[in-house]
Short mmCIF file of C-alpha atoms in Angstrom, two decimals:
data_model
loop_
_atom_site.label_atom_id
_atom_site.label_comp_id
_atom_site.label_asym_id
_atom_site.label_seq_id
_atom_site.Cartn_x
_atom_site.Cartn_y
_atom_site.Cartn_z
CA UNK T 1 -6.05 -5.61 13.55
CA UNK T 2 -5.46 -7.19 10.17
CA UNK T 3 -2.59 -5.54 7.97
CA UNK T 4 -1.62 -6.02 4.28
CA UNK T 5 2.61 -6.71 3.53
CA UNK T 6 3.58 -9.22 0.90
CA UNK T 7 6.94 -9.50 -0.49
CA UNK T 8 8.25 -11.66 -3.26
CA UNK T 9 11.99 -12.84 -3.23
CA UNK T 10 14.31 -14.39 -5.30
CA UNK T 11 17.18 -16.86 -3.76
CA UNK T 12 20.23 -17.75 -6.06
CA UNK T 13 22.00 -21.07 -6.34
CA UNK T 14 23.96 -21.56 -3.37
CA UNK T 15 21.47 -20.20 -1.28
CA UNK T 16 18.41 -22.54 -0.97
CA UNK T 17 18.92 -25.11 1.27
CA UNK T 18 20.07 -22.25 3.86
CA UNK T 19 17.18 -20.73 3.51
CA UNK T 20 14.57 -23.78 3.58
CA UNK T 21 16.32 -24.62 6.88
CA UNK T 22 15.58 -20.91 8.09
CA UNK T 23 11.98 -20.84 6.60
CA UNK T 24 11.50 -24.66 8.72
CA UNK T 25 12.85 -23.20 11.68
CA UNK T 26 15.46 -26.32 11.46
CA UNK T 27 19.16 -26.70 12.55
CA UNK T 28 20.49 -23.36 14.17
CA UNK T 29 17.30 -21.22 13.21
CA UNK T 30 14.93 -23.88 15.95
CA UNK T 31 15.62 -21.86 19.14
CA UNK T 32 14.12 -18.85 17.77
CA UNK T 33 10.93 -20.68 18.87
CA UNK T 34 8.22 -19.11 16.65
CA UNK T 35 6.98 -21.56 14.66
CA UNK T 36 3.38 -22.16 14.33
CA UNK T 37 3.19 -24.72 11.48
CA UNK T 38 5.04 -26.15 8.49
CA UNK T 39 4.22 -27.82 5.11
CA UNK T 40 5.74 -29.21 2.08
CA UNK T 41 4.38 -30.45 -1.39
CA UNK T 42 4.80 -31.29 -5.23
CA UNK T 43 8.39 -32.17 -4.28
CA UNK T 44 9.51 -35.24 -7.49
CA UNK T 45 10.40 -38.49 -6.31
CA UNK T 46 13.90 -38.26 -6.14
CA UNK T 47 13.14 -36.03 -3.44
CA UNK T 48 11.87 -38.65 -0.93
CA UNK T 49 9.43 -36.43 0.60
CA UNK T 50 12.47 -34.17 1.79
CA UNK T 51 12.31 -30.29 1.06
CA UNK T 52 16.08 -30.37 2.16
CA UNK T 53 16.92 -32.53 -0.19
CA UNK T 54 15.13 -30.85 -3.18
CA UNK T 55 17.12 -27.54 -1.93
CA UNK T 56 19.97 -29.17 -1.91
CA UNK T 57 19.85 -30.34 -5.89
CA UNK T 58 18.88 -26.79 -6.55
CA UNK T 59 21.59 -25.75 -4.93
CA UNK T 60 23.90 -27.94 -6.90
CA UNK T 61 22.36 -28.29 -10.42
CA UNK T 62 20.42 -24.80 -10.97
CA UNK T 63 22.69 -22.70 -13.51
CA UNK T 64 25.02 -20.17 -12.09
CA UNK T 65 23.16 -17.01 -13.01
CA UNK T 66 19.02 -19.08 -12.43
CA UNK T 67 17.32 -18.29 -9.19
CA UNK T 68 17.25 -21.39 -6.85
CA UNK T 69 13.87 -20.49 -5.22
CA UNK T 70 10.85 -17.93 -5.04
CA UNK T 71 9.58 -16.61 -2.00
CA UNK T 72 6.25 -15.18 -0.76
CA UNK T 73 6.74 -13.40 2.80
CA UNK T 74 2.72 -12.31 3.60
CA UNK T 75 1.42 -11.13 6.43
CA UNK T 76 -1.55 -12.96 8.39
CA UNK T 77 -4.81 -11.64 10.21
CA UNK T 78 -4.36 -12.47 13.67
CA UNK T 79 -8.35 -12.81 13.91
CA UNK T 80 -7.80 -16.60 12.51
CA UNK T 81 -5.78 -19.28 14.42
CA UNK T 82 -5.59 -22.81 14.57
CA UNK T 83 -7.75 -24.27 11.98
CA UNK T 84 -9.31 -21.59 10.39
CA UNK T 85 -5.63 -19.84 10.07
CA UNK T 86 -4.42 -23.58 8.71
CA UNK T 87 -6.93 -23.58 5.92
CA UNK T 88 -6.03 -19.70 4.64
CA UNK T 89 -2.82 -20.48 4.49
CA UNK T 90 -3.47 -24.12 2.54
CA UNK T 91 -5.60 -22.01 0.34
CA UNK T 92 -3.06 -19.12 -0.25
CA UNK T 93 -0.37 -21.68 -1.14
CA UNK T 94 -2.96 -23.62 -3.59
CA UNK T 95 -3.54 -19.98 -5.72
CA UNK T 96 -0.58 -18.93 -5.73
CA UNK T 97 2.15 -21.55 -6.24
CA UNK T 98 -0.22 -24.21 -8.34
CA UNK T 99 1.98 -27.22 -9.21
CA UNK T 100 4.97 -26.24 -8.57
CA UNK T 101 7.52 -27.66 -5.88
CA UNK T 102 6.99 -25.77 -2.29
CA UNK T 103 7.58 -25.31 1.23
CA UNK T 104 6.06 -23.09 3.63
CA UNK T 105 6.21 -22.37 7.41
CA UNK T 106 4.25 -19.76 9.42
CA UNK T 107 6.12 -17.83 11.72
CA UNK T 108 4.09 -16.12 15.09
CA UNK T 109 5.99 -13.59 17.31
CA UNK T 110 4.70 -10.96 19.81
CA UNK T 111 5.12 -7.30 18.76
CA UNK T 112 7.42 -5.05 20.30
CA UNK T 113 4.61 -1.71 19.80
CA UNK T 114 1.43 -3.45 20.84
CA UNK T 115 2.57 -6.86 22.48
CA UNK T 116 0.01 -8.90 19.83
CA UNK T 117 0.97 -11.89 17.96
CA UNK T 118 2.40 -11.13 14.48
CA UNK T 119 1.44 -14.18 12.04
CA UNK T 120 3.19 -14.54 8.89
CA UNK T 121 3.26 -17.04 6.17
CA UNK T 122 7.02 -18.12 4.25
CA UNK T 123 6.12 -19.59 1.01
CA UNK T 124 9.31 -21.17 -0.58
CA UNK T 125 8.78 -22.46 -4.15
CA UNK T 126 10.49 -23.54 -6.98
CA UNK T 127 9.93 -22.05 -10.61
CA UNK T 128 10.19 -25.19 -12.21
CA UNK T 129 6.76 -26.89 -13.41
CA UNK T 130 6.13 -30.20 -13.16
CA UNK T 131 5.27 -31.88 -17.12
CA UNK T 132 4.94 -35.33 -15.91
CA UNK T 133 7.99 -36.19 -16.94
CA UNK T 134 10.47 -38.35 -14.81
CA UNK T 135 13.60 -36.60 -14.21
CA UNK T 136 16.99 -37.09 -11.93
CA UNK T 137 17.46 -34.01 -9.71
CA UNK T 138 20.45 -32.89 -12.29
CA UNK T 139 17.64 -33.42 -15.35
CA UNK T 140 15.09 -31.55 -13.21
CA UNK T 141 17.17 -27.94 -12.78
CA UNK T 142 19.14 -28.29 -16.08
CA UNK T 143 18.16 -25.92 -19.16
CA UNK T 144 14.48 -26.53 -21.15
CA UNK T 145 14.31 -27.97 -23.84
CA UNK T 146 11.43 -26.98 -26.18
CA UNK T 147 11.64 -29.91 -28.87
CA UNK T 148 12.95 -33.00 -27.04
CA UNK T 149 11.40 -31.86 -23.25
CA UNK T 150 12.38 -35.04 -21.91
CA UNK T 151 16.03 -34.50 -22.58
CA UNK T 152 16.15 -30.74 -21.08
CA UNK T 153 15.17 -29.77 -17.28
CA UNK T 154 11.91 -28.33 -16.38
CA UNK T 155 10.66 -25.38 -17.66
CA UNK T 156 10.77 -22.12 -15.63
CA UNK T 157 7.32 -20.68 -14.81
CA UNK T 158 9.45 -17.01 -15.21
CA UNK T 159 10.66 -17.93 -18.51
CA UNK T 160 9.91 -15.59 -21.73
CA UNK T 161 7.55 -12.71 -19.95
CA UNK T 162 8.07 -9.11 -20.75
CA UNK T 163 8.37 -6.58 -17.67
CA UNK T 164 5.18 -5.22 -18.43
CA UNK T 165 3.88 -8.35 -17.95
CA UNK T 166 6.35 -9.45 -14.86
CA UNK T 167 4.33 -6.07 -13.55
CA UNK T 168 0.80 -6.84 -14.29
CA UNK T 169 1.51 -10.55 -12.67
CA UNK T 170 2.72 -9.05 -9.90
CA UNK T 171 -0.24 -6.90 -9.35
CA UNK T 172 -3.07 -9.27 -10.05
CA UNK T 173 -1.07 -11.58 -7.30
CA UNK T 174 -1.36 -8.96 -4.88
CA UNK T 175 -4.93 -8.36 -5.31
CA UNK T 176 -5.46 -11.81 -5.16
CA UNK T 177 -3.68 -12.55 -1.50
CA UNK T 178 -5.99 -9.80 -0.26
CA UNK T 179 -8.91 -10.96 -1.67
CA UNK T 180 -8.20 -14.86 0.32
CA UNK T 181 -7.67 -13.28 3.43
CA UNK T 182 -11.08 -11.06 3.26
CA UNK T 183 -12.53 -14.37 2.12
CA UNK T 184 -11.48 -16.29 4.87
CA UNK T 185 -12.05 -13.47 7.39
CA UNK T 186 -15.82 -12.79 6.23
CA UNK T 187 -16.07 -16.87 6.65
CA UNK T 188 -15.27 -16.47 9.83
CA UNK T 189 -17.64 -13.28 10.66
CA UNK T 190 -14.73 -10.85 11.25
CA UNK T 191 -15.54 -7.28 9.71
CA UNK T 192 -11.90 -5.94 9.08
CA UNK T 193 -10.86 -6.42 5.54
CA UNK T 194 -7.22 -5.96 4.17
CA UNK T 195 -6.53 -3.94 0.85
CA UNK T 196 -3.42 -4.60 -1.53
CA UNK T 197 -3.51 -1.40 -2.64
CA UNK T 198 -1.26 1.64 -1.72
CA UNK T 199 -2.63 4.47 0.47
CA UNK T 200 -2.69 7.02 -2.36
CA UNK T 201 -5.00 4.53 -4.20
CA UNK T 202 -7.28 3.71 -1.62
CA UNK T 203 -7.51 8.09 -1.34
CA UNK T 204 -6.13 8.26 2.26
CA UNK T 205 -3.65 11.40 2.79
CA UNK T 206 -1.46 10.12 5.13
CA UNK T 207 2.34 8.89 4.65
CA UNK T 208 3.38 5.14 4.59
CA UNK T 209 4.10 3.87 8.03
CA UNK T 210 7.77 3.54 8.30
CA UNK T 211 9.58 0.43 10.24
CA UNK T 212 10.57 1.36 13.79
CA UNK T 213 12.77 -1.71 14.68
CA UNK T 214 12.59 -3.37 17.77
CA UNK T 215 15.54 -1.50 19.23
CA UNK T 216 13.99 2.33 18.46
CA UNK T 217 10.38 0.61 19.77
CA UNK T 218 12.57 -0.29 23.43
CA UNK T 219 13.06 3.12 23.54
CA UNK T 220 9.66 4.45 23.83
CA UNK T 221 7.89 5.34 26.51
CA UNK T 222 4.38 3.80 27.18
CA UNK T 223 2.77 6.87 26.18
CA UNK T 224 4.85 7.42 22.96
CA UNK T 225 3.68 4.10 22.22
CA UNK T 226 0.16 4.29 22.41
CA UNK T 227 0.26 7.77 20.65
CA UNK T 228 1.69 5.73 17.78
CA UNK T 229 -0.68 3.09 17.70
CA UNK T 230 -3.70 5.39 17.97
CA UNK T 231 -2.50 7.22 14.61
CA UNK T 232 -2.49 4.37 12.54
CA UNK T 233 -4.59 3.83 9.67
CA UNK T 234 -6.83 0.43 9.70
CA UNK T 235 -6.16 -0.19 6.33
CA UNK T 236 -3.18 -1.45 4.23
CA UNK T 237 -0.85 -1.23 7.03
CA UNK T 238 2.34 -3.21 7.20
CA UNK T 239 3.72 -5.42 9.52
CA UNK T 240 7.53 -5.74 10.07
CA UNK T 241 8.81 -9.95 9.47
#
């Protein structure tokens, strides 16, 4: 059954290259042996190619108070795998990070209610834009400079927008993940559909689902478990990552 969750995070400095290692599956985070795939692009040259290393200069050089990296945490139909799930995910990345410096892994493990896979998709970016300009990893994460850019860092894409407008981003990005995934699904002759909006919008009188946990899930009985299930709504239903 395809389900709709998407989350955006912010990391601060200090926290990046922690994270990227998590997000790879690298280091201490490998034996949790759930990785499907991993990617990387737009890193600058300084980077050689290494997402660690680009962290790692965040880490260091990104002001004290300046988020470090951006994250998109979205769910994935499990009606696409291998290819077809490869090219939603390159296409998901392409809308919605652009330019900008990025990692992403996608994470696949079974769930505790109904024992099906769980895709999900970790897109780790960096706000900065790329302008061309060649810059040392300090130059890169240091402040913008608006009449000499070569002597400032690169700008943030976050910089100078209103909430209002943080809000209406946010929405138009949501409505834009589903709209990929029913893209992709309808490519690949599934029916099921995903919807990014909330259950009062889409008119259905039920309450949001509420996270069970893995431990409360251990607890139930076969039964309990299927009653659960069976209530569901198709629609807009999120997955716990």
């Amino acid at each position: 059954m395809a389900s709709y969750n998407f989350q955006l995070i912010s990391g601060g400095k200090g926290d990046a290259l922690e994270h990227s290692s998590y997000v790879a599956r690298e280091g201490r985070y490998r034996a949790k042996g759930d990785l499907v795939f991993s990617g990387h692009g737009n890193l600058p040259s300084w980077a050689g190619g290494s997402p660690a290393d680009f962290w790692a200069a965040a880490d260091a050089y990104e002001r004290a108070n300046g988020a470090a990296y951006r994250e998109l945490i979205i769910a994935l139909p499990n009606e696409l795998a291998g290819d077809s799930l490869l090219l939603l995910v390159k296409d998901l990345v392409s809308n919605l990070v652009g330019a900008k410096p990025y990692q992403y892994a996608v994470h696949s493990r079974q769930s505790s209610l109904q024992g099906s896979q769980n895709p999900h998709v970790h897109i780790m970016y960096s706000d900065r834009m790329p302008d061309g300009i060649e810059r040392s990893a300090d130059r890169t994460f240091s402040r913008f400079n608006p009449y000499c850019p070569e002597r400032g860092g690169c700008r943030k894409a976050s910089a100078g927008r209103s909430w209002a407008r943080v809000h209406e981003d946010m929405v138009a990005m949501r409505k834009r993940v589903a709209d990929i995934q029913n893209a992709h699904l309808a490519r690949h002759g599934h029916d099921v559909r995903v919807d990014h909006r909330s259950l009062r919008e889409q008119g259905v009188l039920r309450a949001p689902e509420r996270h069970l946990g893995p431990g409360y899930i251990r607890r139930m009985s076969a039964s309990e478990k299927e009653a659960y299930v069976r209530g569901r709504g198709s629609s807009g239903v999120g997955r716990a990552m």
